[in-house]
Amino acid sequence: AQSVTQLDSQVPVFEEAPVELRCNYSSSVSVYLFWYVQYPNQGLQLLLKYLSGSTLVESINGFEAEFNKSQTSFHLRKPSVHISDTAEYFCAVSDLTDKLIFGTGTRLQVFP
Amino acid sequence: GAVVSQHPSRVICKSGTSVKIECRSLDFQATTMFWYRQFPKKSLMLMATSNEGSKATYEQGVEKDKFLINHASLTLSTLTVTSAHPEDSSFYICSASDRTFSGNTIYFGEGSWLTVV
């Protein structure tokens, strides 16, 4: 079985500051890793994913995440956040099927 | 545009009635779809795996007689909440995978807000 831990339930940060949202997972098999973003009253949008290959994956809006197998982590980072990045961020793991196990989410609050 | 569509986006029903939520894959066929539930300010909990042409597979703790899932075609899965109670009020969201030769992408629907009064 897989599990995902997002230690930070809330992360407040000022605009243009860097941010890191932490995600750790546990699994006895190879996994795919995902970050999803949920804006208020909306569904989920895929931010980025790691399937194989390069351990550093990037999104089109400046986020990046690095898969670290030894530390079983997939932390999400952005060097400079915007007000519009305020949202709930979910880390998820899949055991090579399409079934996702989600973390509890991290609320990113960007202040001006 | 959306490749997985849910309907309705919001529904209010009376306690004791049943309500059906549809999940459609718009541009691809999905032999498997997944239903999740999200409690307010909580994470998403996988409820069940919807299998086209066969019975759904429910996660532990999910009442299969209360949350009926039907996957009658390769593009449509339905979740029916039977004899709804206020505690069933939640955000329900489905996902489907678009499998191509280069891999697969999981798409989520827009979600459906259910309020039971």
Tab-separated table of N, CA and C in Angstrom, chain B:
chain	number	residue	atom	x	y	z
B	1	GLY	N	-9.755	22.617	-23.380
B	1	GLY	CA	-11.050	22.404	-22.745
B	1	GLY	C	-11.066	21.136	-21.926
B	2	ALA	N	-12.162	20.961	-21.193
B	2	ALA	CA	-12.276	19.819	-20.302
B	2	ALA	C	-12.343	18.543	-21.109
B	3	VAL	N	-11.656	17.525	-20.654
B	3	VAL	CA	-11.720	16.235	-21.309
B	3	VAL	C	-12.508	15.240	-20.484
B	4	VAL	N	-12.736	15.582	-19.206
B	4	VAL	CA	-13.612	14.797	-18.350
B	4	VAL	C	-14.651	15.755	-17.776
B	5	SER	N	-15.889	15.438	-17.984
B	5	SER	CA	-16.969	16.330	-17.583
B	5	SER	C	-17.856	15.653	-16.555
B	6	GLN	N	-18.226	16.398	-15.540
B	6	GLN	CA	-19.153	15.908	-14.531
B	6	GLN	C	-20.431	16.724	-14.557
B	7	HIS	N	-21.524	16.039	-14.255
B	7	HIS	CA	-22.810	16.723	-14.203
B	7	HIS	C	-23.700	16.054	-13.173
B	8	PRO	N	-24.375	16.810	-12.329
B	8	PRO	CA	-24.362	18.277	-12.271
B	8	PRO	C	-23.158	18.799	-11.484
B	9	SER	N	-22.878	20.049	-11.614
B	9	SER	CA	-21.786	20.637	-10.858
B	9	SER	C	-22.222	20.915	-9.415
B	10	ARG	N	-23.506	21.217	-9.257
B	10	ARG	CA	-24.056	21.424	-7.916
B	10	ARG	C	-25.442	20.819	-7.873
B	11	VAL	N	-25.769	20.165	-6.775
B	11	VAL	CA	-27.097	19.603	-6.606
B	11	VAL	C	-27.471	19.635	-5.132
B	12	ILE	N	-28.727	19.994	-4.921
B	12	ILE	CA	-29.285	19.980	-3.575
B	12	ILE	C	-30.434	18.983	-3.585
B	13	CYS	N	-30.443	18.085	-2.632
B	13	CYS	CA	-31.527	17.119	-2.582
B	13	CYS	C	-32.032	16.972	-1.153
B	14	LYS	N	-33.220	16.447	-1.051
B	14	LYS	CA	-33.814	16.239	0.266
B	14	LYS	C	-33.314	14.934	0.873
B	15	SER	N	-33.233	14.941	2.171
B	15	SER	CA	-32.799	13.747	2.883
B	15	SER	C	-33.728	12.579	2.543
B	16	GLY	N	-33.152	11.434	2.238
B	16	GLY	CA	-33.935	10.255	1.915
B	16	GLY	C	-34.091	9.994	0.433
B	17	THR	N	-33.788	10.974	-0.372
B	17	THR	CA	-33.887	10.801	-1.823
B	17	THR	C	-32.556	10.329	-2.385
B	18	SER	N	-32.564	9.976	-3.666
B	18	SER	CA	-31.340	9.534	-4.333
B	18	SER	C	-30.923	10.566	-5.371
B	19	VAL	N	-29.653	10.662	-5.601
B	19	VAL	CA	-29.148	11.621	-6.578
B	19	VAL	C	-28.050	10.958	-7.402
B	20	LYS	N	-28.063	11.244	-8.703
B	20	LYS	CA	-27.103	10.631	-9.618
B	20	LYS	C	-26.142	11.683	-10.142
B	21	ILE	N	-24.876	11.332	-10.156
B	21	ILE	CA	-23.827	12.196	-10.692
B	21	ILE	C	-23.167	11.469	-11.856
B	22	GLU	N	-23.007	12.178	-12.967
B	22	GLU	CA	-22.423	11.580	-14.159
B	22	GLU	C	-20.988	12.037	-14.368
B	23	CYS	N	-20.189	11.125	-14.890
B	23	CYS	CA	-18.800	11.435	-15.233
B	23	CYS	C	-18.566	10.936	-16.651
B	24	ARG	N	-18.221	11.857	-17.551
B	24	ARG	CA	-18.030	11.493	-18.941
B	24	ARG	C	-16.630	11.828	-19.422
B	25	SER	N	-16.041	10.915	-20.160
B	25	SER	CA	-14.797	11.221	-20.853
B	25	SER	C	-15.187	11.708	-22.243
B	26	LEU	N	-14.709	12.880	-22.606
B	26	LEU	CA	-15.221	13.543	-23.794
B	26	LEU	C	-14.497	13.158	-25.085
B	27	ASP	N	-13.213	12.977	-25.033
B	27	ASP	CA	-12.456	12.733	-26.261
B	27	ASP	C	-11.743	11.389	-26.270
B	28	PHE	N	-12.020	10.569	-25.290
B	28	PHE	CA	-11.322	9.292	-25.249
B	28	PHE	C	-12.206	8.274	-24.526
B	29	GLN	N	-11.845	7.022	-24.704
B	29	GLN	CA	-12.560	5.952	-24.029
B	29	GLN	C	-11.830	5.560	-22.761
B	30	ALA	N	-12.572	5.327	-21.727
B	30	ALA	CA	-11.974	5.007	-20.426
B	30	ALA	C	-12.596	3.723	-19.891
B	31	THR	N	-11.823	2.657	-19.873
B	31	THR	CA	-12.336	1.409	-19.320
B	31	THR	C	-12.418	1.474	-17.799
B	32	THR	N	-11.651	2.382	-17.235
B	32	THR	CA	-11.646	2.541	-15.788
B	32	THR	C	-11.784	4.009	-15.424
B	33	MET	N	-12.646	4.275	-14.492
B	33	MET	CA	-12.783	5.617	-13.937
B	33	MET	C	-12.738	5.490	-12.421
B	34	PHE	N	-12.447	6.567	-11.764
B	34	PHE	CA	-12.337	6.544	-10.308
B	34	PHE	C	-13.223	7.627	-9.707
B	35	TRP	N	-13.804	7.315	-8.567
B	35	TRP	CA	-14.626	8.279	-7.846
B	35	TRP	C	-13.958	8.602	-6.521
B	36	TYR	N	-13.859	9.922	-6.263
B	36	TYR	CA	-13.272	10.412	-5.023
B	36	TYR	C	-14.287	11.279	-4.304
B	37	ARG	N	-14.059	11.401	-3.013
B	37	ARG	CA	-14.893	12.278	-2.199
B	37	ARG	C	-13.966	13.200	-1.411
B	38	GLN	N	-14.350	14.447	-1.331
B	38	GLN	CA	-13.557	15.416	-0.593
B	38	GLN	C	-14.429	16.096	0.441
B	39	PHE	N	-14.086	15.893	1.696
B	39	PHE	CA	-14.783	16.580	2.766
B	39	PHE	C	-14.235	18.004	2.866
B	40	PRO	N	-15.035	18.912	3.423
B	40	PRO	CA	-14.594	20.307	3.519
B	40	PRO	C	-13.229	20.451	4.155
B	41	LYS	N	-12.344	21.130	3.472
B	41	LYS	CA	-10.994	21.413	3.954
B	41	LYS	C	-10.216	20.143	4.253
B	42	LYS	N	-10.557	19.078	3.537
B	42	LYS	CA	-9.859	17.814	3.722
B	42	LYS	C	-9.336	17.329	2.384
B	43	SER	N	-8.610	16.236	2.423
B	43	SER	CA	-8.061	15.701	1.196
B	43	SER	C	-9.101	14.870	0.457
B	44	LEU	N	-8.668	14.353	-0.670
B	44	LEU	CA	-9.559	13.517	-1.474
B	44	LEU	C	-9.409	12.066	-1.057
B	45	MET	N	-10.531	11.410	-0.887
B	45	MET	CA	-10.529	10.024	-0.488
B	45	MET	C	-11.066	9.193	-1.645
B	46	LEU	N	-10.298	8.210	-2.066
B	46	LEU	CA	-10.763	7.327	-3.121
B	46	LEU	C	-11.914	6.490	-2.602
B	47	MET	N	-13.021	6.527	-3.338
B	47	MET	CA	-14.190	5.759	-2.935
B	47	MET	C	-14.236	4.408	-3.641
B	48	ALA	N	-14.045	4.453	-4.964
B	48	ALA	CA	-14.209	3.214	-5.722
B	48	ALA	C	-13.609	3.343	-7.108
B	49	THR	N	-13.349	2.199	-7.678
B	49	THR	CA	-12.889	2.100	-9.063
B	49	THR	C	-14.048	1.599	-9.899
B	50	SER	N	-14.384	2.362	-10.907
B	50	SER	CA	-15.492	2.019	-11.790
B	50	SER	C	-14.950	1.295	-13.014
B	51	ASN	N	-15.414	0.081	-13.237
B	51	ASN	CA	-14.916	-0.752	-14.328
B	51	ASN	C	-16.001	-0.935	-15.388
B	52	GLU	N	-15.684	-0.602	-16.605
B	52	GLU	CA	-16.646	-0.722	-17.689
B	52	GLU	C	-17.075	-2.166	-17.874
B	53	GLY	N	-18.364	-2.393	-17.818
B	53	GLY	CA	-18.897	-3.719	-18.067
B	53	GLY	C	-18.829	-4.682	-16.900
B	54	SER	N	-18.366	-4.227	-15.757
B	54	SER	CA	-18.304	-5.112	-14.596
B	54	SER	C	-18.551	-4.313	-13.325
B	55	LYS	N	-18.556	-5.026	-12.210
B	55	LYS	CA	-18.849	-4.363	-10.942
B	55	LYS	C	-17.726	-3.437	-10.510
B	56	ALA	N	-18.121	-2.411	-9.804
B	56	ALA	CA	-17.125	-1.488	-9.276
B	56	ALA	C	-16.382	-2.124	-8.102
B	57	THR	N	-15.188	-1.644	-7.890
B	57	THR	CA	-14.383	-2.101	-6.759
B	57	THR	C	-14.357	-0.988	-5.724
B	58	TYR	N	-14.856	-1.273	-4.534
B	58	TYR	CA	-14.983	-0.246	-3.510
B	58	TYR	C	-13.810	-0.310	-2.526
B	59	GLU	N	-13.433	0.858	-2.061
B	59	GLU	CA	-12.395	0.930	-1.042
B	59	GLU	C	-12.997	0.557	0.318
B	60	GLN	N	-12.110	0.166	1.192
B	60	GLN	CA	-12.553	-0.243	2.518
B	60	GLN	C	-13.293	0.888	3.214
B	61	GLY	N	-14.436	0.546	3.789
B	61	GLY	CA	-15.205	1.534	4.526
B	61	GLY	C	-16.254	2.258	3.707
B	62	VAL	N	-16.259	2.057	2.406
B	62	VAL	CA	-17.249	2.707	1.543
B	62	VAL	C	-18.420	1.749	1.331
B	63	GLU	N	-19.630	2.234	1.608
B	63	GLU	CA	-20.815	1.381	1.501
B	63	GLU	C	-21.233	1.243	0.037
B	64	LYS	N	-21.098	0.065	-0.492
B	64	LYS	CA	-21.410	-0.134	-1.909
B	64	LYS	C	-22.902	-0.040	-2.192
B	65	ASP	N	-23.725	-0.342	-1.189
B	65	ASP	CA	-25.172	-0.248	-1.408
B	65	ASP	C	-25.667	1.188	-1.322
B	66	LYS	N	-24.865	2.030	-0.753
B	66	LYS	CA	-25.252	3.430	-0.641
B	66	LYS	C	-24.721	4.235	-1.830
B	67	PHE	N	-23.547	3.921	-2.258
B	67	PHE	CA	-22.911	4.621	-3.373
B	67	PHE	C	-22.845	3.655	-4.558
B	68	LEU	N	-23.904	3.690	-5.365
B	68	LEU	CA	-24.001	2.782	-6.496
B	68	LEU	C	-23.246	3.347	-7.697
B	69	ILE	N	-22.394	2.533	-8.265
B	69	ILE	CA	-21.601	2.959	-9.409
B	69	ILE	C	-21.919	2.069	-10.600
B	70	ASN	N	-22.195	2.728	-11.714
B	70	ASN	CA	-22.474	2.025	-12.949
B	70	ASN	C	-21.593	2.574	-14.060
B	71	HIS	N	-20.940	1.684	-14.781
B	71	HIS	CA	-20.033	2.099	-15.860
B	71	HIS	C	-20.496	1.378	-17.120
B	72	ALA	N	-21.592	1.882	-17.676
B	72	ALA	CA	-22.281	1.175	-18.748
B	72	ALA	C	-21.618	1.320	-20.109
B	73	SER	N	-20.821	2.343	-20.269
B	73	SER	CA	-20.153	2.525	-21.558
B	73	SER	C	-18.729	2.984	-21.332
B	74	LEU	N	-17.959	3.044	-22.403
B	74	LEU	CA	-16.556	3.422	-22.283
B	74	LEU	C	-16.352	4.908	-22.036
B	75	THR	N	-17.429	5.676	-22.041
B	75	THR	CA	-17.289	7.112	-21.817
B	75	THR	C	-18.143	7.635	-20.681
B	76	LEU	N	-18.831	6.757	-19.988
B	76	LEU	CA	-19.742	7.236	-18.947
B	76	LEU	C	-19.729	6.332	-17.717
B	77	SER	N	-19.522	6.968	-16.574
B	77	SER	CA	-19.685	6.310	-15.284
B	77	SER	C	-20.627	7.161	-14.450
B	78	THR	N	-21.509	6.510	-13.706
B	78	THR	CA	-22.428	7.255	-12.856
B	78	THR	C	-22.281	6.807	-11.406
B	79	LEU	N	-22.418	7.791	-10.524
B	79	LEU	CA	-22.409	7.542	-9.076
B	79	LEU	C	-23.773	7.952	-8.555
B	80	THR	N	-24.489	7.023	-7.954
B	80	THR	CA	-25.788	7.326	-7.372
B	80	THR	C	-25.686	7.214	-5.864
B	81	VAL	N	-25.992	8.320	-5.208
B	81	VAL	CA	-26.026	8.330	-3.744
B	81	VAL	C	-27.466	8.007	-3.356
B	82	THR	N	-27.660	6.858	-2.771
B	82	THR	CA	-29.020	6.418	-2.449
B	82	THR	C	-29.389	6.799	-1.017
B	83	SER	N	-30.657	7.097	-0.830
B	83	SER	CA	-31.167	7.481	0.492
B	83	SER	C	-30.201	8.447	1.177
B	84	ALA	N	-30.025	9.558	0.509
B	84	ALA	CA	-29.009	10.516	0.957
B	84	ALA	C	-29.337	11.092	2.330
B	85	HIS	N	-28.300	11.330	3.091
B	85	HIS	CA	-28.405	11.963	4.397
B	85	HIS	C	-27.498	13.194	4.414
B	86	PRO	N	-27.726	14.109	5.330
B	86	PRO	CA	-26.883	15.311	5.382
B	86	PRO	C	-25.392	15.003	5.464
B	87	GLU	N	-25.024	13.913	6.093
B	87	GLU	CA	-23.593	13.591	6.198
B	87	GLU	C	-22.983	13.155	4.873
B	88	ASP	N	-23.841	12.922	3.878
B	88	ASP	CA	-23.339	12.601	2.538
B	88	ASP	C	-22.970	13.872	1.762
B	89	SER	N	-23.323	15.008	2.314
B	89	SER	CA	-22.977	16.273	1.669
B	89	SER	C	-21.465	16.368	1.535
B	90	SER	N	-21.038	16.613	0.317
B	90	SER	CA	-19.601	16.590	0.068
B	90	SER	C	-19.335	17.014	-1.369
B	91	PHE	N	-18.052	17.052	-1.698
B	91	PHE	CA	-17.612	17.318	-3.059
B	91	PHE	C	-17.177	15.987	-3.646
B	92	TYR	N	-17.827	15.578	-4.731
B	92	TYR	CA	-17.507	14.310	-5.365
B	92	TYR	C	-16.831	14.599	-6.696
B	93	ILE	N	-15.732	13.906	-6.951
B	93	ILE	CA	-14.963	14.168	-8.170
B	93	ILE	C	-14.519	12.849	-8.794
B	94	CYS	N	-14.554	12.816	-10.108
B	94	CYS	CA	-14.168	11.590	-10.791
B	94	CYS	C	-12.893	11.822	-11.588
B	95	SER	N	-12.251	10.742	-11.945
B	95	SER	CA	-11.078	10.833	-12.808
B	95	SER	C	-11.112	9.698	-13.824
B	96	ALA	N	-10.447	9.935	-14.938
B	96	ALA	CA	-10.334	8.928	-15.985
B	96	ALA	C	-8.976	9.076	-16.630
B	97	SER	N	-8.482	7.982	-17.167
B	97	SER	CA	-7.154	7.987	-17.758
B	97	SER	C	-7.232	7.862	-19.266
B	98	ASP	N	-6.533	8.742	-19.944
B	98	ASP	CA	-6.446	8.708	-21.400
B	98	ASP	C	-5.143	8.002	-21.759
B	99	ARG	N	-5.293	6.775	-22.185
B	99	ARG	CA	-4.099	5.967	-22.449
B	99	ARG	C	-3.708	6.051	-23.917
B	100	THR	N	-2.461	6.416	-24.163
B	100	THR	CA	-1.935	6.452	-25.526
B	100	THR	C	-0.650	5.644	-25.554
B	101	PHE	N	-0.112	5.535	-26.749
B	101	PHE	CA	1.113	4.752	-26.867
B	101	PHE	C	2.268	5.390	-26.117
B	102	SER	N	2.163	6.667	-25.830
B	102	SER	CA	3.260	7.366	-25.155
B	102	SER	C	3.063	7.426	-23.649
B	103	GLY	N	2.046	6.802	-23.152
B	103	GLY	CA	1.813	6.841	-21.715
B	103	GLY	C	0.363	7.134	-21.418
B	104	ASN	N	0.077	7.526	-20.214
B	104	ASN	CA	-1.310	7.839	-19.879
B	104	ASN	C	-1.367	9.105	-19.042
B	105	THR	N	-2.428	9.817	-19.214
B	105	THR	CA	-2.667	11.048	-18.467
B	105	THR	C	-3.973	10.914	-17.725
B	106	ILE	N	-3.950	11.246	-16.456
B	106	ILE	CA	-5.152	11.176	-15.629
B	106	ILE	C	-5.817	12.540	-15.626
B	107	TYR	N	-7.073	12.561	-15.978
B	107	TYR	CA	-7.843	13.800	-15.976
B	107	TYR	C	-8.929	13.722	-14.913
B	108	PHE	N	-9.160	14.849	-14.274
B	108	PHE	CA	-10.222	14.940	-13.291
B	108	PHE	C	-11.381	15.750	-13.849
B	109	GLY	N	-12.565	15.377	-13.427
B	109	GLY	CA	-13.720	16.192	-13.743
B	109	GLY	C	-13.727	17.449	-12.887
B	110	GLU	N	-14.702	18.295	-13.158
B	110	GLU	CA	-14.784	19.564	-12.433
B	110	GLU	C	-15.334	19.386	-11.023
B	111	GLY	N	-15.864	18.218	-10.740
B	111	GLY	CA	-16.405	17.957	-9.420
B	111	GLY	C	-17.881	18.299	-9.314
B	112	SER	N	-18.522	17.673	-8.351
B	112	SER	CA	-19.948	17.902	-8.108
B	112	SER	C	-20.174	18.143	-6.623
B	113	TRP	N	-20.775	19.279	-6.325
B	113	TRP	CA	-21.091	19.605	-4.933
B	113	TRP	C	-22.474	19.043	-4.613
B	114	LEU	N	-22.536	18.182	-3.642
B	114	LEU	CA	-23.811	17.637	-3.200
B	114	LEU	C	-24.148	18.184	-1.823
B	115	THR	N	-25.328	18.752	-1.723
B	115	THR	CA	-25.831	19.222	-0.436
B	115	THR	C	-27.135	18.506	-0.146
B	116	VAL	N	-27.194	17.814	0.958
B	116	VAL	CA	-28.395	17.095	1.365
B	116	VAL	C	-29.028	17.856	2.528
B	117	VAL	N	-30.285	18.248	2.313
B	117	VAL	CA	-30.953	19.056	3.345
B	117	VAL	C	-32.109	18.277	3.983
